[in-house]
Coordinates of C-alpha atoms in Angstrom, one line a residue:
M1 CA -36.5 -51.2 -42.5
N2 CA -36.6 -48.8 -39.5
M3 CA -33.5 -50.4 -38.0
I4 CA -31.6 -49.9 -41.2
F5 CA -32.7 -46.2 -41.4
M6 CA -31.8 -45.6 -37.7
R7 CA -28.4 -47.2 -38.2
T8 CA -27.8 -45.1 -41.3
L9 CA -28.8 -41.9 -39.5
L10 CA -26.6 -42.8 -36.6
I11 CA -23.6 -43.3 -38.8
A12 CA -24.2 -40.1 -40.7
S13 CA -24.5 -38.0 -37.6
S14 CA -21.4 -39.6 -36.1
L15 CA -19.5 -38.8 -39.2
L16 CA -20.8 -35.2 -39.2
V17 CA -19.6 -34.7 -35.6
A18 CA -16.2 -36.2 -36.4
V19 CA -15.8 -34.1 -39.5
Q20 CA -16.8 -30.9 -37.7
M21 CA -14.4 -31.5 -34.8
S22 CA -11.6 -32.4 -37.2
A23 CA -12.2 -29.2 -39.1
Q24 CA -12.2 -27.2 -35.9
L25 CA -8.9 -28.8 -34.8
R26 CA -7.3 -28.1 -38.3
T27 CA -8.5 -24.5 -38.0
D28 CA -7.0 -24.2 -34.5
A29 CA -3.7 -25.6 -35.9
V30 CA -3.7 -23.1 -38.7
L31 CA -4.5 -20.2 -36.3
E32 CA -1.7 -21.4 -34.1
E33 CA 0.8 -21.4 -37.0
T34 CA -0.4 -18.0 -38.2
K35 CA -0.6 -16.5 -34.7
D36 CA -0.7 -12.7 -34.5
T37 CA 2.8 -11.4 -34.4
S38 CA 1.7 -8.7 -31.9
T39 CA 1.3 -11.4 -29.2
V40 CA 3.8 -10.9 -26.4
V41 CA 5.2 -14.1 -25.0
L42 CA 6.3 -13.5 -21.4
T43 CA 8.6 -15.3 -19.1
L44 CA 8.0 -15.1 -15.3
D45 CA 10.8 -12.6 -14.9
D46 CA 9.3 -10.4 -17.7
A47 CA 5.8 -10.5 -16.0
L48 CA 7.3 -9.5 -12.7
K49 CA 9.3 -6.6 -14.2
I50 CA 6.2 -5.3 -16.0
A51 CA 4.2 -5.5 -12.8
L52 CA 6.8 -3.7 -10.7
S53 CA 6.5 -0.7 -13.1
E54 CA 2.8 -0.8 -13.9
N55 CA 1.0 -2.2 -10.9
V56 CA -1.3 0.3 -9.2
S57 CA -0.7 -0.8 -5.7
V58 CA 3.0 -0.4 -6.1
K59 CA 2.6 3.2 -7.4
V60 CA 0.3 4.0 -4.5
A61 CA 2.9 2.7 -2.0
D62 CA 5.6 4.8 -3.7
K63 CA 3.4 7.9 -3.4
E64 CA 2.9 7.1 0.3
I65 CA 6.7 7.2 0.8
Q66 CA 6.9 10.6 -0.8
R67 CA 4.1 11.9 1.5
Y68 CA 6.0 10.8 4.6
E69 CA 9.3 12.2 3.2
Y70 CA 7.6 15.6 3.0
A71 CA 6.2 15.2 6.5
R72 CA 9.8 14.5 7.8
K73 CA 11.2 17.6 6.1
G74 CA 8.4 19.6 7.7
S75 CA 9.4 18.3 11.1
Y76 CA 13.0 19.2 10.5
A77 CA 11.9 22.8 9.7
S78 CA 11.0 23.2 13.3
L79 CA 14.7 23.3 14.2
F80 CA 15.3 26.5 12.1
P81 CA 14.3 30.0 13.0
Q82 CA 10.6 30.8 12.4
V83 CA 10.4 34.3 10.9
D84 CA 7.0 36.1 10.7
G85 CA 6.0 39.6 9.5
S86 CA 3.1 41.5 11.0
G87 CA 1.1 44.6 10.5
S88 CA -1.9 46.2 12.2
Y89 CA -4.1 49.3 12.3
Q90 CA -6.2 50.5 15.2
R91 CA -8.9 53.2 15.3
T92 CA -9.6 54.6 18.7
I93 CA -13.3 54.9 19.5
K94 CA -12.9 56.5 23.0
K95 CA -9.6 57.7 24.3
Q96 CA -8.3 56.9 27.7
V97 CA -8.5 59.7 30.3
M98 CA -5.6 60.3 32.8
Y99 CA -5.8 62.1 36.1
M100 CA -3.1 63.8 38.2
D101 CA -3.4 64.7 41.9
T102 CA -1.3 67.3 43.9
D103 CA -0.7 67.1 47.7
S104 CA 0.0 70.6 49.2
G105 CA -0.3 69.4 52.8
S106 CA 2.7 67.1 52.7
E107 CA 5.9 67.9 54.5
D108 CA 7.6 68.6 51.3
G109 CA 4.7 70.6 49.9
G110 CA 7.0 73.3 48.6
G111 CA 8.9 70.7 46.6
S112 CA 5.7 69.2 45.2
M113 CA 4.5 72.6 44.2
G114 CA 7.7 73.3 42.5
M115 CA 7.6 70.1 40.5
F116 CA 3.9 70.8 39.7
S117 CA 4.9 74.3 38.5
S118 CA 7.5 72.8 36.2
L119 CA 4.8 70.7 34.6
M120 CA 2.6 73.7 33.9
P121 CA 3.7 74.0 30.2
F122 CA 2.9 70.3 29.6
I123 CA -0.4 70.6 31.4
Q124 CA -1.4 73.5 29.3
R125 CA -0.6 71.6 26.2
V126 CA -2.7 68.7 27.5
N127 CA -5.5 71.1 28.2
E128 CA -5.4 72.3 24.7
M129 CA -5.7 68.7 23.4
S130 CA -8.5 68.0 25.9
V131 CA -10.5 70.9 24.8
A132 CA -10.0 69.9 21.2
A133 CA -11.3 66.4 22.2
G134 CA -14.3 67.9 24.0
L135 CA -13.0 67.0 27.5
P136 CA -12.9 69.4 30.5
P137 CA -9.5 70.9 31.2
V138 CA -7.2 69.8 34.0
S139 CA -7.7 71.8 37.2
M140 CA -4.7 73.9 38.2
D141 CA -5.7 74.3 41.8
S142 CA -3.1 72.4 43.9
G143 CA -5.5 71.6 46.7
E144 CA -8.4 70.3 44.5
Q145 CA -9.2 66.6 44.5
S146 CA -9.6 65.0 41.1
S147 CA -12.8 63.4 40.4
A148 CA -14.2 61.2 37.6
N149 CA -15.9 64.2 36.0
S150 CA -13.1 66.8 36.1
G151 CA -9.4 67.3 36.2
G152 CA -8.6 64.5 33.7
F153 CA -7.0 64.7 30.2
A154 CA -7.2 62.3 27.2
V155 CA -4.2 60.2 26.3
G156 CA -3.4 58.8 22.9
R157 CA -4.4 59.5 19.3
W158 CA -7.1 58.3 17.0
N159 CA -5.0 56.2 14.6
T160 CA -2.3 53.7 15.4
F161 CA -0.2 51.9 12.7
N162 CA 2.2 49.1 13.5
Y163 CA 4.3 46.8 11.4
G164 CA 7.3 44.7 12.1
V165 CA 9.1 41.3 12.0
S166 CA 9.6 38.7 14.7
A167 CA 11.7 35.5 14.9
S168 CA 12.0 32.6 17.3
M169 CA 14.1 29.5 17.4
P170 CA 14.2 26.6 19.8
I171 CA 17.5 26.0 21.5
V172 CA 16.7 23.2 24.0
N173 CA 13.5 21.2 23.3
F174 CA 13.7 17.5 24.0
Q175 CA 10.1 16.9 22.9
L176 CA 10.8 18.4 19.5
W177 CA 13.9 16.2 19.0
E178 CA 11.9 13.1 19.8
S179 CA 9.1 14.1 17.4
I180 CA 11.6 14.5 14.6
R181 CA 12.9 11.0 15.3
I182 CA 9.4 9.6 15.2
S183 CA 8.9 11.3 11.8
G184 CA 11.9 9.6 10.5
Q185 CA 10.7 6.3 11.7
S186 CA 7.3 7.0 10.0
V187 CA 9.2 7.2 6.7
D188 CA 11.0 3.9 7.4
L189 CA 7.6 2.3 8.1
A190 CA 6.2 3.7 4.8
V191 CA 9.2 2.3 2.9
E192 CA 8.6 -1.1 4.5
K193 CA 4.9 -1.0 3.7
A194 CA 5.8 -0.2 0.1
R195 CA 8.1 -3.3 0.1
A196 CA 5.2 -5.3 1.5
S197 CA 3.0 -4.2 -1.4
R198 CA 5.7 -5.3 -3.8
L199 CA 6.0 -8.7 -2.1
D200 CA 2.2 -9.1 -2.3
M201 CA 2.2 -8.1 -5.9
V202 CA 5.1 -10.4 -6.8
T203 CA 3.3 -13.4 -5.2
Q204 CA 0.1 -12.6 -7.0
V205 CA 1.9 -12.4 -10.4
K206 CA 3.7 -15.7 -9.7
Q207 CA 0.5 -17.5 -8.8
A208 CA -1.4 -16.0 -11.7
Y209 CA 1.5 -17.1 -14.0
Y210 CA 1.4 -20.6 -12.6
A211 CA -2.4 -20.7 -13.0
V212 CA -2.0 -20.0 -16.7
L213 CA 0.6 -22.8 -17.1
L214 CA -1.8 -25.2 -15.2
A215 CA -4.7 -24.2 -17.5
K216 CA -2.6 -24.8 -20.6
E217 CA -1.5 -28.2 -19.3
A218 CA -5.2 -29.2 -18.6
F219 CA -6.1 -27.9 -22.1
G220 CA -3.4 -30.1 -23.7
V221 CA -4.6 -33.1 -21.7
Y222 CA -8.2 -32.7 -22.7
K223 CA -7.3 -32.0 -26.3
D224 CA -5.4 -35.3 -26.4
V225 CA -8.4 -37.1 -24.9
Y226 CA -10.6 -35.6 -27.6
E227 CA -8.2 -36.6 -30.4
N228 CA -8.0 -40.1 -29.0
A229 CA -11.8 -40.3 -28.8
V230 CA -12.2 -39.2 -32.4
E231 CA -9.6 -41.7 -33.6
N232 CA -11.3 -44.5 -31.6
Y233 CA -14.6 -43.5 -33.0
S234 CA -13.2 -43.7 -36.5
M235 CA -11.7 -47.2 -35.8
T236 CA -15.0 -48.4 -34.2
E237 CA -17.0 -47.2 -37.2
K238 CA -14.8 -49.1 -39.6
K239 CA -15.2 -52.2 -37.5
F240 CA -19.0 -51.7 -37.3
N241 CA -19.2 -51.4 -41.1
A242 CA -17.2 -54.6 -41.3
Q243 CA -19.5 -56.2 -38.8
K244 CA -16.6 -56.7 -36.3
A245 CA -18.0 -54.3 -33.7
S246 CA -21.4 -54.0 -32.2
E247 CA -23.7 -51.1 -32.4
L248 CA -23.2 -50.6 -28.6
D249 CA -19.5 -50.1 -29.2
L250 CA -20.2 -47.5 -31.9
L251 CA -22.6 -45.6 -29.6
R252 CA -20.0 -45.7 -26.8
A253 CA -17.3 -44.3 -29.1
K254 CA -19.6 -41.6 -30.2
A255 CA -20.5 -40.7 -26.6
N256 CA -16.8 -40.5 -25.8
V257 CA -16.4 -37.9 -28.5
A258 CA -19.4 -35.9 -27.3
N259 CA -18.2 -36.1 -23.7
A260 CA -14.7 -34.9 -24.6
I261 CA -15.9 -31.7 -26.4
P262 CA -17.1 -29.8 -23.3
N263 CA -13.9 -30.5 -21.5
V264 CA -11.9 -29.0 -24.3
Y265 CA -14.0 -25.9 -24.4
N266 CA -13.9 -25.5 -20.6
A267 CA -10.2 -25.9 -20.5
E268 CA -9.8 -23.3 -23.3
S269 CA -12.0 -20.9 -21.4
S270 CA -9.8 -21.5 -18.3
V271 CA -6.7 -20.5 -20.3
I272 CA -8.4 -17.3 -21.4
L273 CA -9.6 -16.4 -17.9
S274 CA -6.3 -17.1 -16.3
L275 CA -4.5 -14.9 -18.9
W276 CA -7.0 -12.1 -18.0
Q277 CA -6.2 -12.5 -14.3
L278 CA -2.4 -12.4 -15.1
K279 CA -2.9 -9.2 -17.1
A280 CA -5.0 -7.6 -14.3
V281 CA -2.4 -8.2 -11.6
M282 CA 0.4 -7.0 -13.9
G283 CA -1.5 -3.8 -14.5
V284 CA -1.6 -3.9 -18.3
D285 CA -4.5 -3.5 -20.7
L286 CA -6.8 -6.6 -20.7
D287 CA -7.0 -6.4 -24.5
M288 CA -3.3 -6.8 -24.9
N289 CA -2.3 -10.2 -26.5
V290 CA 0.0 -12.0 -24.2
D291 CA 1.0 -15.6 -23.7
V292 CA 3.3 -17.3 -21.2
A293 CA 6.5 -19.3 -21.9
G294 CA 7.5 -22.6 -20.5
S295 CA 5.5 -25.3 -18.7
L296 CA 5.0 -26.6 -15.2
E297 CA 7.4 -29.4 -15.9
D298 CA 10.2 -26.8 -16.1
Y299 CA 9.9 -26.3 -12.3
S300 CA 9.9 -30.0 -11.4
A301 CA 13.7 -30.4 -11.6
E302 CA 14.3 -27.9 -8.7
M303 CA 11.8 -29.3 -6.2
L304 CA 14.3 -31.0 -4.0
A305 CA 16.8 -28.2 -4.1
D306 CA 14.1 -25.7 -3.2
I307 CA 13.1 -27.7 -0.1
V308 CA 16.7 -28.2 1.0
E309 CA 17.5 -24.5 0.6
N310 CA 14.6 -23.4 2.8
Q311 CA 14.8 -26.0 5.6
D312 CA 15.9 -23.3 8.1
P313 CA 14.6 -20.0 6.8
S314 CA 15.2 -16.7 8.7
L315 CA 12.6 -14.1 9.4
D316 CA 15.1 -11.2 9.3
K317 CA 13.6 -10.0 6.0
N318 CA 10.0 -10.7 6.8
T319 CA 8.0 -7.5 6.1
T320 CA 5.5 -8.1 8.9
M321 CA 8.2 -8.5 11.5
K322 CA 10.1 -5.5 10.2
Q323 CA 7.0 -3.3 10.3
L324 CA 6.3 -4.4 13.9
A325 CA 10.0 -3.6 14.8
I326 CA 9.7 -0.1 13.4
Q327 CA 6.4 0.4 15.3
A328 CA 8.1 -0.8 18.5
E329 CA 10.8 1.8 17.9
Q330 CA 8.2 4.4 17.4
L331 CA 6.5 3.5 20.7
A332 CA 9.8 3.6 22.5
S333 CA 10.4 7.1 21.1
T334 CA 6.9 8.0 22.2
V335 CA 7.7 7.0 25.8
R336 CA 10.8 9.3 25.6
L337 CA 8.6 12.0 24.1
K338 CA 6.2 11.9 27.0
K339 CA 9.0 11.8 29.5
A340 CA 10.5 14.9 27.9
A341 CA 7.5 16.9 28.9
Y342 CA 9.1 17.0 32.4
L343 CA 12.1 18.8 31.1
P344 CA 12.5 22.6 30.6
T345 CA 12.6 24.2 27.2
L346 CA 14.7 27.2 26.1
S347 CA 14.1 29.3 23.0
A348 CA 15.5 32.5 21.5
M349 CA 13.3 35.5 20.5
F350 CA 13.7 38.6 18.4
N351 CA 11.3 41.4 17.5
Y352 CA 11.6 44.6 15.6
S353 CA 8.6 46.9 15.0
M354 CA 7.7 50.4 13.9
I355 CA 4.7 52.3 15.3
A356 CA 3.0 55.6 14.4
M357 CA 0.2 57.3 16.2
T358 CA -1.7 60.2 14.5
N359 CA -5.1 61.8 14.3
D360 CA -5.1 62.1 10.5
F361 CA -4.2 60.1 7.4
K362 CA -1.3 62.1 6.1
F363 CA 1.1 59.2 5.7
S364 CA 4.0 61.3 4.4
Q365 CA 4.1 63.3 7.7
Y366 CA 3.9 60.3 10.0
Q367 CA 6.6 60.0 12.6
W368 CA 7.5 56.3 13.0
S369 CA 9.0 55.1 16.3
P370 CA 11.1 51.9 16.3
Y371 CA 10.8 49.3 18.9
S372 CA 12.9 46.1 19.1
Y373 CA 14.2 43.5 21.5
V374 CA 16.1 40.2 21.6
G375 CA 15.9 37.7 24.4
F376 CA 15.5 34.1 25.7
S377 CA 12.4 32.3 27.0
L378 CA 12.8 29.5 29.5
S379 CA 9.8 27.3 30.4
I380 CA 10.0 24.9 33.3
P381 CA 7.1 22.5 33.9
I382 CA 6.0 22.3 37.5
F383 CA 2.6 20.8 37.9
S384 CA 0.0 19.4 35.5
G385 CA -2.3 17.5 37.8
G386 CA -0.7 14.1 36.9
K387 CA -1.4 14.4 33.2
R388 CA 2.2 13.9 32.1
H389 CA 2.6 10.8 34.4
S390 CA -0.5 9.2 33.0
E391 CA 0.6 9.8 29.4
V392 CA 4.0 8.1 30.1
R393 CA 2.3 5.1 31.7
Q394 CA -0.1 4.9 28.7
A395 CA 2.8 4.9 26.2
K396 CA 4.6 2.2 28.2
V397 CA 1.5 0.0 28.1
Q398 CA 1.3 0.4 24.3
A399 CA 5.0 -0.6 24.0
D400 CA 4.4 -3.7 26.1
Q401 CA 1.4 -4.6 23.8
M402 CA 3.6 -4.3 20.8
N403 CA 6.3 -6.6 22.3
L404 CA 3.6 -9.3 23.0
Q405 CA 2.3 -8.9 19.4
M406 CA 5.7 -9.4 18.0
V407 CA 6.2 -12.6 19.9
D408 CA 2.9 -14.0 18.8
T409 CA 3.4 -12.9 15.1
E410 CA 6.8 -14.6 15.0
R411 CA 5.2 -17.8 16.3
Q412 CA 2.4 -17.7 13.7
L413 CA 4.9 -17.0 10.9
R414 CA 7.1 -20.0 11.8
I415 CA 4.0 -22.2 11.8
S416 CA 3.1 -20.9 8.3
I417 CA 6.7 -21.7 7.1
R418 CA 6.4 -25.2 8.3
Q419 CA 3.1 -25.6 6.6
Y420 CA 4.5 -24.4 3.3
L421 CA 7.5 -26.7 3.6
N422 CA 5.3 -29.6 4.4
T423 CA 3.0 -28.8 1.4
M424 CA 6.0 -28.5 -0.9
E425 CA 7.4 -31.9 0.3
T426 CA 4.0 -33.6 0.0
N427 CA 3.5 -32.3 -3.6
M428 CA 7.0 -33.2 -4.6
N429 CA 6.3 -36.8 -3.5
S430 CA 2.9 -36.6 -5.3
Y431 CA 4.7 -35.4 -8.5
Y432 CA 7.1 -38.3 -8.5
A433 CA 4.3 -40.8 -7.9
A434 CA 2.2 -39.2 -10.6
S435 CA 5.1 -39.3 -13.0
D436 CA 5.4 -43.0 -12.5
A437 CA 1.7 -43.3 -12.9
V438 CA 1.8 -41.4 -16.2
N439 CA 4.4 -43.7 -17.6
V440 CA 2.5 -46.8 -16.6
A441 CA -0.8 -45.4 -17.7
Q442 CA 0.6 -44.4 -21.1
K443 CA 2.0 -47.9 -21.7
A444 CA -1.3 -49.4 -20.6
Y445 CA -3.2 -47.1 -23.0
D446 CA -0.9 -48.0 -25.9
I447 CA -1.4 -51.7 -25.2
A448 CA -5.2 -51.3 -24.9
A449 CA -5.3 -49.3 -28.1
K450 CA -3.3 -51.9 -30.0
S451 CA -5.4 -54.7 -28.5
F452 CA -8.6 -52.8 -29.5
N453 CA -7.4 -52.4 -33.0
V454 CA -6.8 -56.1 -33.4
G455 CA -10.0 -57.0 -31.6
K456 CA -8.5 -58.5 -28.5
S457 CA -9.9 -55.9 -26.1
T458 CA -13.1 -54.0 -25.8
L459 CA -13.8 -50.3 -26.1
T460 CA -14.6 -50.3 -22.3
D461 CA -11.0 -51.4 -21.6
L462 CA -9.7 -48.6 -23.8
N463 CA -11.8 -46.0 -22.1
D464 CA -10.6 -47.2 -18.7
A465 CA -7.0 -46.9 -19.8
Q466 CA -7.8 -43.4 -21.2
L467 CA -9.4 -42.3 -18.0
T468 CA -6.4 -43.5 -15.9
L469 CA -4.0 -41.7 -18.2
T470 CA -5.9 -38.5 -18.0
Q471 CA -6.1 -38.5 -14.2
A472 CA -2.4 -39.3 -13.9
K473 CA -1.5 -36.4 -16.2
L474 CA -3.7 -34.0 -14.4
S475 CA -2.4 -35.1 -11.0
Q476 CA 1.1 -34.6 -12.2
S477 CA 0.4 -31.0 -13.3
Q478 CA -1.6 -30.3 -10.2
A479 CA 1.3 -31.5 -7.9
V480 CA 3.7 -29.2 -9.6
Y481 CA 1.3 -26.3 -9.4
N482 CA 0.6 -26.8 -5.7
F483 CA 4.4 -27.0 -5.1
V484 CA 5.2 -23.7 -6.9
V485 CA 2.2 -21.9 -5.2
A486 CA 3.5 -23.0 -1.8
K487 CA 7.0 -21.9 -2.7
S488 CA 5.8 -18.5 -3.7
N489 CA 4.0 -18.1 -0.4
L490 CA 7.1 -19.3 1.4
E491 CA 9.2 -16.7 -0.4
K492 CA 6.8 -14.0 0.5
T493 CA 6.9 -15.1 4.2
I494 CA 10.7 -15.1 4.4
G495 CA 10.8 -11.7 2.5
F496 CA 12.4 -12.8 -0.7
D497 CA 12.3 -9.6 -2.8
F498 CA 12.4 -10.1 -6.6
A499 CA 13.6 -6.5 -7.1
E500 CA 16.7 -7.2 -5.1

């Protein structure tokens, strides 16, 4: 009685599982047919175009180019005249005192006295100003010796106003010219770094796109496995009811259905996660409904052509080598810049100013005196204690380091290219072998299924055939995925720019 009850319970639970999964699959099919029309189906080219306009790293790199462009314009401004205006005010705290001596004992004493007599009106005016300033008057005695306490008169006024304009322009300056050249090279380096950011982004988008295709392929495989398990369970149940299959076969069929369910859910989750990763690298909203077009099988037809085309790739467009080349040019310019410190510089100057000196603040009565000049300034370096020589040697050492780094980097890049080509060739062969295995495994499964239906083979044989077919399909998809990932890395290494 207990055995009959347990058998009935087993059959009921098995039917319940089968009915639930069948309903779930029908629901998925309905949802697939009535898919939201807002879902955007993207090709690989569409995804790359969106990423080039929305990706944050690309935008940051473009801003960096603008920053260096402004820096270069600022360096060119040094070639033009630099014009500055100025203004100043000075308040005298203590005026300067001037002293005058007379020498009556000289051979031409008469002449000296005559000259002194001619200065009497001026000295009298000075005495008046000295008295007004609280200073002692100048002595009029021709034979008196001036001292620090007498005989002096104050010079200047309490307020001094000054304003004007000045200009300067370099005429011959080798260091300035080399620095402008280095600024231009910095812009070129920023442009190349922006291109490197685009290449990185393109590679990330490609690999994320391929990951979605692989996840969808795996989901399809595991979904087929589940459907086959449900169909085999239904067939085994009918045989069990007709007493043509054992209870052990029924339990195995039910276990196969239960084991297939987690794989389906995991594969579906992988599809969702890979789509999120694709949207993240594209720079779009994660809540946006997107899907990818095509399958990994679409890339299998061009495997051999891709390998043949890239048998002898060039590094002329490799972004790392181009950046190192620009940096080497910068260091060469730096060496010339340091050597230019030995050369003279010539610049032109101009100045125009107005000055007024008063004792009051009656601006309308000020008498402004102009002062201006134009000239040239020549600077010739003579001795710096060996500083310039050391700077030149240091710049040369840096240039030698960069040359060695370029040689080593090129060697490493060529090794990477060979590795990518070897990976592509290996996975191409794996794909062809897996394709043959899929064909054979599919035939074996079909034969095993028919044999199981007529009772000529066991469920174990059918499960073995199903496992072999599943592994062959997954290996086939994995081989194509590995191939296109290696191809994307190869294109990044040789500098293939999608934007071009």
